[in-house]
Coordinates of C-alpha atoms and ligand atoms in Angstrom, one line a residue:
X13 CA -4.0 -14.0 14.5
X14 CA -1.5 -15.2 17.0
X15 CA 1.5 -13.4 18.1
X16 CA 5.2 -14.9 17.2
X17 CA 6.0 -17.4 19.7
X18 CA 10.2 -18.3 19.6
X19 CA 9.9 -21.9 21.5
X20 CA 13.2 -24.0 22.0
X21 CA 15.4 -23.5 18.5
X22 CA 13.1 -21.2 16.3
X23 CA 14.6 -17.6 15.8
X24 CA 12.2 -15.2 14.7
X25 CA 13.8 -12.7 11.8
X26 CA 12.8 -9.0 12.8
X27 CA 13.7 -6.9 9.0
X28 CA 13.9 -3.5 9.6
X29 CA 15.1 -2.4 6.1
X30 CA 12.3 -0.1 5.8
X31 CA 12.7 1.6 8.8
X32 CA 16.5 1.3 10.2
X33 CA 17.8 0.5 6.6
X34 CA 15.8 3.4 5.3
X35 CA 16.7 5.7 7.6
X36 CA 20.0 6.2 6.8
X37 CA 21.4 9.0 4.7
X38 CA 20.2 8.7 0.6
X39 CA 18.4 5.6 1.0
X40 CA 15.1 6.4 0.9
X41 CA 12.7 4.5 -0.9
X42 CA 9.6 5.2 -2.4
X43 CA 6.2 4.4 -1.0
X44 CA 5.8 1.8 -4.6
X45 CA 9.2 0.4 -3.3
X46 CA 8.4 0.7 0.5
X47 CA 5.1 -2.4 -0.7
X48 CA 7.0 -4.2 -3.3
X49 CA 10.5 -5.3 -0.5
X50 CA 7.5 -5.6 2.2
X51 CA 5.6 -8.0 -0.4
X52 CA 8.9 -9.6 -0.9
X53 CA 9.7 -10.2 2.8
X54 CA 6.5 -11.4 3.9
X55 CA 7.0 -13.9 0.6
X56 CA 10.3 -14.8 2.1
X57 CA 8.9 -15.8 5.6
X58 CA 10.5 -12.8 7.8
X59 CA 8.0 -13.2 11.0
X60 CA 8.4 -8.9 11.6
X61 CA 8.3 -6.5 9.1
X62 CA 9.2 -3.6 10.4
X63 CA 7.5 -0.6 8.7
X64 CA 8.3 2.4 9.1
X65 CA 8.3 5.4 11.9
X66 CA 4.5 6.4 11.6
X67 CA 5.3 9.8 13.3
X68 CA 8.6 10.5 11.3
X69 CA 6.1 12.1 7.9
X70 CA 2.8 11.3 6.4
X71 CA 4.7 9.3 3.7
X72 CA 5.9 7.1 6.8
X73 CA 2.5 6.7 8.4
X74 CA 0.7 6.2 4.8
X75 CA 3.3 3.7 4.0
X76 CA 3.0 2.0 7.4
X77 CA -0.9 1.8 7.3
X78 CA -0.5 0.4 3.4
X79 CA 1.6 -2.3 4.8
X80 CA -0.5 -2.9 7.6
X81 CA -3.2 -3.5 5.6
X82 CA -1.9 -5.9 2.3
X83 CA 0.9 -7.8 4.6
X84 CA -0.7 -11.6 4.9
X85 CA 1.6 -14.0 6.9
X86 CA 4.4 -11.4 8.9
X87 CA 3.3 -9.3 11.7
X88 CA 3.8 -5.8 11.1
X89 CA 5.4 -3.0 13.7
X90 CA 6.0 0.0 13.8
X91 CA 8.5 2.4 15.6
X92 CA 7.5 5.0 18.5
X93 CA 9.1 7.1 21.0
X94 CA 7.8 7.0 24.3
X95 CA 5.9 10.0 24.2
X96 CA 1.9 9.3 24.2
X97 CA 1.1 11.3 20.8
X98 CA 4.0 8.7 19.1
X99 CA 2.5 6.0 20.3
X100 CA -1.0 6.8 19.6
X101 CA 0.1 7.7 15.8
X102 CA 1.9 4.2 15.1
X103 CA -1.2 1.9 17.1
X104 CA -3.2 4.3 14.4
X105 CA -0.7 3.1 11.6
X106 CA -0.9 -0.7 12.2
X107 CA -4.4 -1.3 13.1
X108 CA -5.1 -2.3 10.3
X109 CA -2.6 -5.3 9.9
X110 CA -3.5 -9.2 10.9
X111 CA -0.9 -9.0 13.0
X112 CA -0.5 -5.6 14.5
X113 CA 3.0 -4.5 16.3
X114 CA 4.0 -1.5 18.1
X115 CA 7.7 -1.1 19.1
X116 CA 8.6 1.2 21.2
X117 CA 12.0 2.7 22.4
X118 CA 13.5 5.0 24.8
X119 CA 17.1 5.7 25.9
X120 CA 18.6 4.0 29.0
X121 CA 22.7 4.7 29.1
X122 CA 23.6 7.4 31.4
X123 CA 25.0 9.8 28.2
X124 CA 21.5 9.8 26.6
X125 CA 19.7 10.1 29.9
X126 CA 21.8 13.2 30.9
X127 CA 22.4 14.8 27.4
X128 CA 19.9 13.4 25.1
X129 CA 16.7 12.8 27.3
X130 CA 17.6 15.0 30.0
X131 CA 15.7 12.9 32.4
X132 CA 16.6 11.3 35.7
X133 CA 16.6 7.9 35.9
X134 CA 13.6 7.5 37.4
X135 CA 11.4 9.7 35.2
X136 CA 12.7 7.4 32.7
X137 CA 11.4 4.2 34.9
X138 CA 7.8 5.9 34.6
X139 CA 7.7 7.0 30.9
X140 CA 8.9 3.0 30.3
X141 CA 5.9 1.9 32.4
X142 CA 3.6 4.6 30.8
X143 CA 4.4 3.9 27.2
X144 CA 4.1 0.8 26.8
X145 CA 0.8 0.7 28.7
X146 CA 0.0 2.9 26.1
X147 CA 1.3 0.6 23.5
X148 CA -0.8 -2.6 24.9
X149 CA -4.0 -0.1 25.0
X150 CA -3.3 -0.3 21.2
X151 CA -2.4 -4.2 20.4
X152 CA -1.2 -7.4 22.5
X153 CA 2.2 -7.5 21.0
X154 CA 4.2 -4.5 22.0
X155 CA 7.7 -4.4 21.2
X156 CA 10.1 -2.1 24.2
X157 CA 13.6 -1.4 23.6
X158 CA 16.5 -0.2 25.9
X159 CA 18.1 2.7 23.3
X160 CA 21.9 2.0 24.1
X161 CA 21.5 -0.7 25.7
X162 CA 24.9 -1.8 26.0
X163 CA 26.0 1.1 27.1
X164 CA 23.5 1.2 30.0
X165 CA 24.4 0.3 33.7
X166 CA 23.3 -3.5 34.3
X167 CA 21.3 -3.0 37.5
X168 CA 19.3 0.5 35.6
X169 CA 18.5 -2.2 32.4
X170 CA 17.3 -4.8 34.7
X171 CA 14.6 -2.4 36.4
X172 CA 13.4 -1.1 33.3
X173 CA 13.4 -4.5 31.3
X174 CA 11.2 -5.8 34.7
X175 CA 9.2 -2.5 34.3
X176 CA 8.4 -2.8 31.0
X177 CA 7.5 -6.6 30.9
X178 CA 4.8 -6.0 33.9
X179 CA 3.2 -2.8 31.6
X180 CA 3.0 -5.9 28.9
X181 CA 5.9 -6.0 26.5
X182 CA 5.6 -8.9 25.1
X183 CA 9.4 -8.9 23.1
X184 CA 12.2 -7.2 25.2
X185 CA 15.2 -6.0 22.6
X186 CA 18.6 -4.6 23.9
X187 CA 20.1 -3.0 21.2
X188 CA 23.8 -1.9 20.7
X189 CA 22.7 1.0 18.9
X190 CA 26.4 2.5 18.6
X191 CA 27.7 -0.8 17.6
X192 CA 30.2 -0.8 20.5
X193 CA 30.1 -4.1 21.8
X194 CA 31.9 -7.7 21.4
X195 CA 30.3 -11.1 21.1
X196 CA 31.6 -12.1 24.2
X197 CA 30.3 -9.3 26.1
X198 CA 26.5 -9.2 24.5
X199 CA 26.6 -13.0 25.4
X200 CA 27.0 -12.1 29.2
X201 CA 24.8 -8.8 28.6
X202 CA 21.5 -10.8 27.7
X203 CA 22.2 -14.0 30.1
X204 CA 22.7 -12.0 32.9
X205 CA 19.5 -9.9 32.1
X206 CA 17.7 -13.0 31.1
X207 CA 18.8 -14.5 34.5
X208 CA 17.9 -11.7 37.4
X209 CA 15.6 -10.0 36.3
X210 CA 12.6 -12.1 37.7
X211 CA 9.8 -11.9 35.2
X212 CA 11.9 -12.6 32.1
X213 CA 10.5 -15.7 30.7
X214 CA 7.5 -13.8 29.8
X215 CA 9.3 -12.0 27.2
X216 CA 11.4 -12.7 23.9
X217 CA 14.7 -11.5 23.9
X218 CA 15.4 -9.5 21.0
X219 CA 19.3 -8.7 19.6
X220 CA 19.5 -5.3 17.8
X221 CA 23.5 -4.5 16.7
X222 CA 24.8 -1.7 14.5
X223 CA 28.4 -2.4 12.7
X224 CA 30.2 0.1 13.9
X225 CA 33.4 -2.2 14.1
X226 CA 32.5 -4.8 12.1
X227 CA 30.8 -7.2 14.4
X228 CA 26.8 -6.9 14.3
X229 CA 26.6 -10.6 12.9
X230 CA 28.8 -11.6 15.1
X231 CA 27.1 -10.2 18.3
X232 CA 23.8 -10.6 17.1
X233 CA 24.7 -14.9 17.2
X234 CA 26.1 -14.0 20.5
X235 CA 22.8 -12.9 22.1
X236 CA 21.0 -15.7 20.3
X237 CA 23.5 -18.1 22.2
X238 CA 22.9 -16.4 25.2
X239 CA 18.7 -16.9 24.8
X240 CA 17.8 -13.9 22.6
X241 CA 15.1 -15.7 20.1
X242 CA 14.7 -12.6 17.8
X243 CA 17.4 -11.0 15.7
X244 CA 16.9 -7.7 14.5
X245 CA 18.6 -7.0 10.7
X246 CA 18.3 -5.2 7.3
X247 CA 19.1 -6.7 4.0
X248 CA 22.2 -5.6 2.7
X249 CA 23.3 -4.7 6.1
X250 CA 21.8 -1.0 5.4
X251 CA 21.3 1.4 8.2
X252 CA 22.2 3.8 9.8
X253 CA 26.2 4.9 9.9
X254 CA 27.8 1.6 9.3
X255 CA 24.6 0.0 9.1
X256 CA 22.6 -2.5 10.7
X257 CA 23.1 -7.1 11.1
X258 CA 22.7 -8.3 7.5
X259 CA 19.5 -10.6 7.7
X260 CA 21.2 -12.8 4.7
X261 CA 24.0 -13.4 6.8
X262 CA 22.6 -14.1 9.9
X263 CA 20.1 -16.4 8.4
X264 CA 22.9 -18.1 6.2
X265 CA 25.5 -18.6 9.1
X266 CA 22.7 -20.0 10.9
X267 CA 21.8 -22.4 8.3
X268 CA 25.2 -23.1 7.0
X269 CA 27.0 -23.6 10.9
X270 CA 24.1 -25.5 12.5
X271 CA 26.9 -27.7 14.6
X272 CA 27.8 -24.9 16.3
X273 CA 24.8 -22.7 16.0
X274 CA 21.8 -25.2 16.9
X275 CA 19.2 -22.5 15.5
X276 CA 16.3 -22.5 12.7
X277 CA 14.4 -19.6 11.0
X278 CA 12.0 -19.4 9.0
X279 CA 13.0 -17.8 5.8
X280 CA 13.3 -19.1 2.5
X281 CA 17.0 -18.8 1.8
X282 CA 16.6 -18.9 -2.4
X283 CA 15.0 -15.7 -1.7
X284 CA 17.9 -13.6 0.0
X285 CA 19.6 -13.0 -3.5
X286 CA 16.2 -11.5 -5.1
X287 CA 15.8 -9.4 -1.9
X288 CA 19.0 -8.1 -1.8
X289 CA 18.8 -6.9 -5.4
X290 CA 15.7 -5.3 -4.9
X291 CA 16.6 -3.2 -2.1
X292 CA 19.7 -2.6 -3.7
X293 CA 17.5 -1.3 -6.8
X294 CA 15.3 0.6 -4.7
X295 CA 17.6 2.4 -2.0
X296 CA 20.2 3.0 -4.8
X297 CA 22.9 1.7 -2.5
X298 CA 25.1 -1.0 -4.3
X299 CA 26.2 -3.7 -2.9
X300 CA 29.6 -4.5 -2.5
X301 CA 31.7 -6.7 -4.6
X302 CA 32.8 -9.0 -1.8
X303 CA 29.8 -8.9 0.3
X304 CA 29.2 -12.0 2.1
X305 CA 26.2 -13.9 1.0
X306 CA 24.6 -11.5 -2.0
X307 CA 28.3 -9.8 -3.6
X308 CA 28.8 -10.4 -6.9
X309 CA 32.0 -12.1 -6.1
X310 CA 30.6 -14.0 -3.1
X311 CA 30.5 -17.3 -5.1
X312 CA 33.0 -16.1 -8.0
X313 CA 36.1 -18.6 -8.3
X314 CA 39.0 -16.8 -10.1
X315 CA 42.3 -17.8 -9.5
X316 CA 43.3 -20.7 -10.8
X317 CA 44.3 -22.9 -7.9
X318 CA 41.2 -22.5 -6.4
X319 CA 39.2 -22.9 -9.6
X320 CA 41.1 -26.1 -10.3
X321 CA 39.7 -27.5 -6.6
X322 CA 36.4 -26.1 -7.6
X323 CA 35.9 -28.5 -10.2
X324 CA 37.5 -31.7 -9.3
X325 CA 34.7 -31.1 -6.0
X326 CA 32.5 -27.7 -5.3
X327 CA 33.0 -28.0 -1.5
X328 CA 36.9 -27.4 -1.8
X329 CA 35.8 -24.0 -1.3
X330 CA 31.9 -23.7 -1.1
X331 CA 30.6 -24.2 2.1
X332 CA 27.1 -23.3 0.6
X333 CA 25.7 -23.0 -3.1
X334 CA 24.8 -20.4 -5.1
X335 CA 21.3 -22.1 -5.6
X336 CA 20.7 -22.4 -2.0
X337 CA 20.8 -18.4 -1.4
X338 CA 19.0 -18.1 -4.8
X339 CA 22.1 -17.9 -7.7
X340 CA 20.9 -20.1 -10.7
X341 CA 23.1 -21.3 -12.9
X342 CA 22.1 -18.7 -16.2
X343 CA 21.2 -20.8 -19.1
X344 CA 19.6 -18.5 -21.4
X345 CA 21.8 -15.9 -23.6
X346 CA 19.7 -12.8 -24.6
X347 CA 20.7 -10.6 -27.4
X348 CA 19.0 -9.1 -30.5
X349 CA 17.0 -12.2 -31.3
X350 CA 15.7 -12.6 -27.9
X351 CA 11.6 -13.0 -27.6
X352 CA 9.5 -11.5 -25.1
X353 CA 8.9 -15.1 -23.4
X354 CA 12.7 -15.9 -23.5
X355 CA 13.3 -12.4 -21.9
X356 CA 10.6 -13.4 -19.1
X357 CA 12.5 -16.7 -18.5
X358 CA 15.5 -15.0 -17.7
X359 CA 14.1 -12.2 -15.7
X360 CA 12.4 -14.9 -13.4
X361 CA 16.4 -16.9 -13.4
X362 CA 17.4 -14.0 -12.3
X363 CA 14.7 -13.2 -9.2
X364 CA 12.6 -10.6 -11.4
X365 CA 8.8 -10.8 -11.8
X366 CA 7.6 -7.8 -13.4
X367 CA 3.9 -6.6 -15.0
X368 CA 3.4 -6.6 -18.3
X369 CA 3.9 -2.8 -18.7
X370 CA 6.8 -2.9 -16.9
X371 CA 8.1 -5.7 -18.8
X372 CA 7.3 -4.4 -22.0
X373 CA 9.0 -1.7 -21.6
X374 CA 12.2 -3.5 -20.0
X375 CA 12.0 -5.5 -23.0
X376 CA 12.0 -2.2 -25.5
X377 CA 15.4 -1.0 -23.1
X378 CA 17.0 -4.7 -23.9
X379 CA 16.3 -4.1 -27.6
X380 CA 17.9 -1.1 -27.7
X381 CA 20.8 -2.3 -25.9
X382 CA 21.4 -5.3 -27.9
X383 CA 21.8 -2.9 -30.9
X384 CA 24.4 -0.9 -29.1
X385 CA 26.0 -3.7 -27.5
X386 CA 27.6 -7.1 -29.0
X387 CA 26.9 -8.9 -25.6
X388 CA 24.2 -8.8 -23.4
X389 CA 25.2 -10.0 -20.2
X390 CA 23.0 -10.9 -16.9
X391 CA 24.6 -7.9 -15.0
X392 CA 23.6 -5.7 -18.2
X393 CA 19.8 -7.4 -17.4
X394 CA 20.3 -6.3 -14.1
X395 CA 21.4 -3.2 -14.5
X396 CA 18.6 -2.3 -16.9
X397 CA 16.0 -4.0 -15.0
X398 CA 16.7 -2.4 -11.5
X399 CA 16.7 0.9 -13.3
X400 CA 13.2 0.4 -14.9
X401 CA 11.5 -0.8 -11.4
X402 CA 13.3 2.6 -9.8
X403 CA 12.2 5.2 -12.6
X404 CA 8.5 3.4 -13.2
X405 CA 6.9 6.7 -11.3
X406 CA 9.3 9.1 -11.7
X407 CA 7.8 12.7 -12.8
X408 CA 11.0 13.8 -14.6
X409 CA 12.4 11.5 -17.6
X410 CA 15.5 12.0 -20.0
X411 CA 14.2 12.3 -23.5
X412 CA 17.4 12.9 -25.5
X413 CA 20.9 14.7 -25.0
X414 CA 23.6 15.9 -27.2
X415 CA 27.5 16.2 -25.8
X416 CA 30.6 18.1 -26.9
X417 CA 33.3 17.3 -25.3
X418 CA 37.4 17.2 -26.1
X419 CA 40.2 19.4 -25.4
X420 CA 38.8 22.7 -26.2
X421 CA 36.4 23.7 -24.1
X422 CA 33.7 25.0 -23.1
X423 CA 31.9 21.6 -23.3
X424 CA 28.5 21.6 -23.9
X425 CA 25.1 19.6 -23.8
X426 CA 22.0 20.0 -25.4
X427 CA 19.1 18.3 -23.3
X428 CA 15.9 16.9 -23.9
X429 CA 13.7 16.4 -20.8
X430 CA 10.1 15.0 -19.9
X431 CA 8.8 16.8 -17.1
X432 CA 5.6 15.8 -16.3
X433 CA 4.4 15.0 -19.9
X434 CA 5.9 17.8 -21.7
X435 CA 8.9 17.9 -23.6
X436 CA 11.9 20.9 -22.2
X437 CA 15.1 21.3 -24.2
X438 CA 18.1 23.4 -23.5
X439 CA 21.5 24.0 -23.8
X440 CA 24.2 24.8 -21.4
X441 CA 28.0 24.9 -20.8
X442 CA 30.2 23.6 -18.3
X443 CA 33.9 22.5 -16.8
X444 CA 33.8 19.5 -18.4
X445 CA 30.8 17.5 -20.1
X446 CA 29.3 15.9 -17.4
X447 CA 29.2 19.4 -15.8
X448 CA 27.8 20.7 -18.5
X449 CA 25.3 17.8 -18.7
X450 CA 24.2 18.5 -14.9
X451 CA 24.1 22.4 -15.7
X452 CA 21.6 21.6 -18.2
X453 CA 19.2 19.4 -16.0
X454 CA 19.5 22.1 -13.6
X455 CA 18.2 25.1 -15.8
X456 CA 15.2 22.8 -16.9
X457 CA 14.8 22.2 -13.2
X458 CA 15.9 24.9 -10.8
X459 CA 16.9 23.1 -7.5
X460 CA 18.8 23.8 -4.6
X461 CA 20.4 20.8 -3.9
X462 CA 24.4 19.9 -4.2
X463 CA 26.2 16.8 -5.7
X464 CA 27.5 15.0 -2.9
X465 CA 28.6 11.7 -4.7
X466 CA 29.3 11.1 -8.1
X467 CA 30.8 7.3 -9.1
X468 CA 31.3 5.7 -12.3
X469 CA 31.9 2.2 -12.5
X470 CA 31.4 -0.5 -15.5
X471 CA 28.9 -2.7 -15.3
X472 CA 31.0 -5.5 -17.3
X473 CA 34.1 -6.0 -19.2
X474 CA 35.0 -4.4 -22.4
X475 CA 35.0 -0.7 -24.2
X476 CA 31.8 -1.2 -24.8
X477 CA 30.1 -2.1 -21.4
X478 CA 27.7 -0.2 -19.9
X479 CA 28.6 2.5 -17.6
X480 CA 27.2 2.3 -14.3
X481 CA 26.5 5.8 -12.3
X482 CA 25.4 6.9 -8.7
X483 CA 24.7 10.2 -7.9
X484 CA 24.0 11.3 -4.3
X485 CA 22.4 14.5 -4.2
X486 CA 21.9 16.4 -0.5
X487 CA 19.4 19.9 0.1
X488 CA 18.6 21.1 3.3
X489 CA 19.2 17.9 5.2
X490 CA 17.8 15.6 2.9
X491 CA 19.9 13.2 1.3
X492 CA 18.8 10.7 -1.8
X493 CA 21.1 8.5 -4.2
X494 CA 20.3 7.5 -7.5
X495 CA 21.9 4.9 -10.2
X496 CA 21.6 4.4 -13.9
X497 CA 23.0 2.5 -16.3
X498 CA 24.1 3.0 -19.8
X499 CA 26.6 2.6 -22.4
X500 CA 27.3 6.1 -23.0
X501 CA 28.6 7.6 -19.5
X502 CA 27.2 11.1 -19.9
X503 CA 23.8 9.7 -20.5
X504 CA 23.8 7.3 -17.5
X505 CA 25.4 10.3 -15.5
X506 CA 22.0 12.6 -16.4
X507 CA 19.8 9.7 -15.9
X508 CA 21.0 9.2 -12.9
X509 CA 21.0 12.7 -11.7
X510 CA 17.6 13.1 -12.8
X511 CA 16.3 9.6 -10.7
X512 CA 17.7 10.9 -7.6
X513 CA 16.1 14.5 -8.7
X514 CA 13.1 12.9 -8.5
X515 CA 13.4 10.9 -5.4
X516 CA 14.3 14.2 -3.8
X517 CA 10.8 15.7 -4.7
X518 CA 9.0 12.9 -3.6
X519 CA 10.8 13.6 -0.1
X520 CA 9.6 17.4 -0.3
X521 CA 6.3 16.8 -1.1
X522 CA 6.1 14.2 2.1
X523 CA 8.1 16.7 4.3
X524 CA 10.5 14.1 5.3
X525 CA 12.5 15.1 8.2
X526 CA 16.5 16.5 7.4
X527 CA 18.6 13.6 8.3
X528 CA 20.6 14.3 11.3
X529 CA 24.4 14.0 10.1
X530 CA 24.8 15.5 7.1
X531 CA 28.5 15.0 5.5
X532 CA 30.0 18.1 4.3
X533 CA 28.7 19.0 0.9
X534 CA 30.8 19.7 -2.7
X535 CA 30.2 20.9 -5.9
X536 CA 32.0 18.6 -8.5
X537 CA 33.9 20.0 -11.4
X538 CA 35.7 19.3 -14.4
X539 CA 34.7 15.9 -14.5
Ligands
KIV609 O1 19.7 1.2 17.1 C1 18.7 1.4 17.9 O2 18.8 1.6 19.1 C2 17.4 1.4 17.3 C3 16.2 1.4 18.2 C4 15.2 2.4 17.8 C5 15.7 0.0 18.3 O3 17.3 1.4 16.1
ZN610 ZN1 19.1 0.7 15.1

């Protein structure tokens, strides 16, 4: 098949959630979760999915190569450094995809050159030309991109963009990979590239923009004003530091401000809320209240001025609906009563399509909630549902816990854990029961690691809500979070000590690489 073509008004959506997004510290995915958001994006109509890092692990280059191979409309990339054996690792990776892509980077801005690289500028004019001959030895569509782009001196960018379009990149992407730029500034960035450097209309221009201060949206439009016809973003916004353009957000202002923004994509828009809540499921990384686009509150009216507007006419203060970015109206109440087929229905109103076993036993969880719990609320749904697609796999599963806590301590739990089929049970002590309640997990499973986060919040209103709990757990470099929700706090505090327990061996066992920054690390106590 065909490689994108971006003619006239058509901007092609570039995800890199699995790769930038999933880079960044704690939110690594599975390689279950890895297919089901790159199944989900392809659904969506993303034109570029990209992957993974093929050289990064095995788990990146198996997950890569099972993308490659099940992905049916998007073309699928994959990352690479310049060197030979990177490239030669990722064209292995996506070979097997309709639509192969390899993308390959290498610093350009005189601090990377000099401390990062240490290269002279013109050894890094011939690895350009080199790798991405490489690249096209590989597939037709090859991806380069200037690392720092807009930190690089204009006349050094020009040469290598030049370069690298006569070795046969085929998509040209200038990312600000500190997010250090302004709109105005990554406007003139890409028109002036786009303008001298003589072979540039046989290339797509590609945006890339971190959001270091706030402004990768905003810059990302920019370039696409200034000619860029591919926009490079992560749902949610996640990625590395601050994180990456938020693809709902890009492709909503686009839709939403087409006066000023005269642009189209291709992506179904009623999918952005079902995407957003799967990778929020899978990565563990909540999404903010207020988020633009996929918040909870991005559609909420509360105070009473504006709710007043809202219903003598919904544009007062909508400029989009909640149906058009996927929000449905709920009309089904679930509680104790519920039937399986009702319990489907409102999985699917709320962007969930599970298999049967996964549904039955979400539908077992519900029961048991609506006997502990007067109302059942969507966000309770949620909460349960995103829980049951992140623990389907997981090796270790909490079985049954006793607490004593109060004034007189020591606290202590009594746990009962599945590890690996069989059922462990101790009993430890601790500052505090949820420290007691980690002490136990730990002497059923020795580990090194150290509780970096720990965050309760509730899930709805009321005494009886359920709690919500992240745990972010760091060893040696590696970093993973972990949710889990429940009425009782302890119990949703081991459960989700245990889910990011597990994540953590699943990133042993595929010898993912220490992340690079790793925040200082803390025990917690007495909570
Ligand atoms: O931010 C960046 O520069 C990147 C490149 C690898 C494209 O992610
Ligand atoms: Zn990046």
């Amino acid at each position: 098949m065909s490689q994108p073509t971006a003619s006239g008004e058509h901007v092609l959506i570039f995800d890199t959630t699995l790769r930038d997004g999933e880079q960044c510290p704690g939110a690594t995915m599975t390689f279950e979760e890895k297919l089901e958001v790159a199944d989900l994006l392809d659904e969506m109509g993303v034109d570029i999915i990209e992957a993974g890092f093929p050289i990064a692990s095995e788990g990146d280059f198996d997950a890569v190569s099972a993308i490659a191979k099940r992905v049916k409309r998007s073309v699928v990339a994959g990352l690479a450094r310049a060197g030979l054996k990177d490239i030669d690792r990722c064209g292995e990776a996506v070979r097997h995809a309709r639509r192969p892509r390899i993308h390959t980077f290498l610093s350009t801005s005189p601090i990377h050159m000099k401390f990062k690289l240490q290269k002279e500028p013109d050894e890094v004019l011939d690895m350009v030309r080199a790798s991405v001959e490489r690249a096209r030895g590989y597939v037709e569509d090859v991806e380069w991109s200037a690392e720092d782009g807009t930190r690089t001196e204009l006349d050094f960018l020009c040469r290598c963009v030049e370069i690298a379009i006569k070795a046969g990149a085929t998509t040209i992407n200038i990312p600000d990979t500190v997010g250090y730029t302004v709109p105005e500034e990554y406007f003139a960035l890409f028109k002036t590239v786009r303008e001298r450097v003589p072979n540039s209309d046989k290339a797509i221009f590609s945006v890339h923009c971190h959001n270091d201060l706030g402004m990768a949206v905003a810059n990302s439009l920019a370039g696409v004003k200034a000619g860029a016809r591919q926009v490079e973003c992560t749902i949610n916004g996640i990625g590395e530091r601050a994180g990456n353009a938020a693809l709902e957000e890009i492709v909503m202002a686009i839709r939403t401000r087409s006066d000023v923004l005269p642009f189209k994509t291709g992506v179904d828009t009623t999918m952005l809320t079902r995407a957003s809540k799967l990778v929020a499921a899978a990565t563990s990384f909540p999404v903010q209240y207020n988020k633009a686009i996929v918040g909870r509150n991005a559609f909420a009216h509360e105070s009473g001025i504006h709710q007043d507007g809202m219903l003598k006419h919904t544009q007062t203060y909508e400029i989009m609906t909640p149906e058009s970015v996927g929000v449905t109206k709920t009309s089904l109440v679930m509680g104790k009563h519920s039937g399986r087929n009702a319990f489907r229905t409102k999985l699917k109103e709320l962007g969930y399509e599970l298999g049967e076993n996964a549904l039955e036993d979400a539908f077992n969880r519900l029961k048991a909630l609506a006997d502990r719990k007067k109302v059942i609320y969507d966000e309770d749904i949620e909460a349960l549902v995103d829980e049951e697609i992140a623990t389907a796999t997981d090796r270790i599963k909490v079985v049954a816990m006793i607490v004593i806590a109060g004034t007189s301590g020591p606290q202590s739990a009594t746990l009962t854990l599945d590890i690996d089929g069989r059922h462990q049970t101790v009993q430890a002590a601790g500052n505090g029961p949820v420290d007691a309640t980690f002490n136990a997990i730990h002497s059923l499973v020795p580990h090194t690691a150290v509780l970096e986060l720990y965050q309760v919040h509730a899930v709805t209103e009321g005494t009886d809500a359920q709690a919500e709990v992240s745990v972010r757990l760091q060893e040696n470099g590696r970093t993973t979070s972990a949710k889990a929700a429940d009425p009782d706090t302890l119990v949703a505090s081991a459960k989700a000590y245990v889910a990011a327990l597990n994540k953590l061996m699943i990133k042993r066992e595929r010898g993912a690489p220490a992340q690079r920054f790793v925040e200082p690390a803390g025990r917690l106590r007495g909570v």
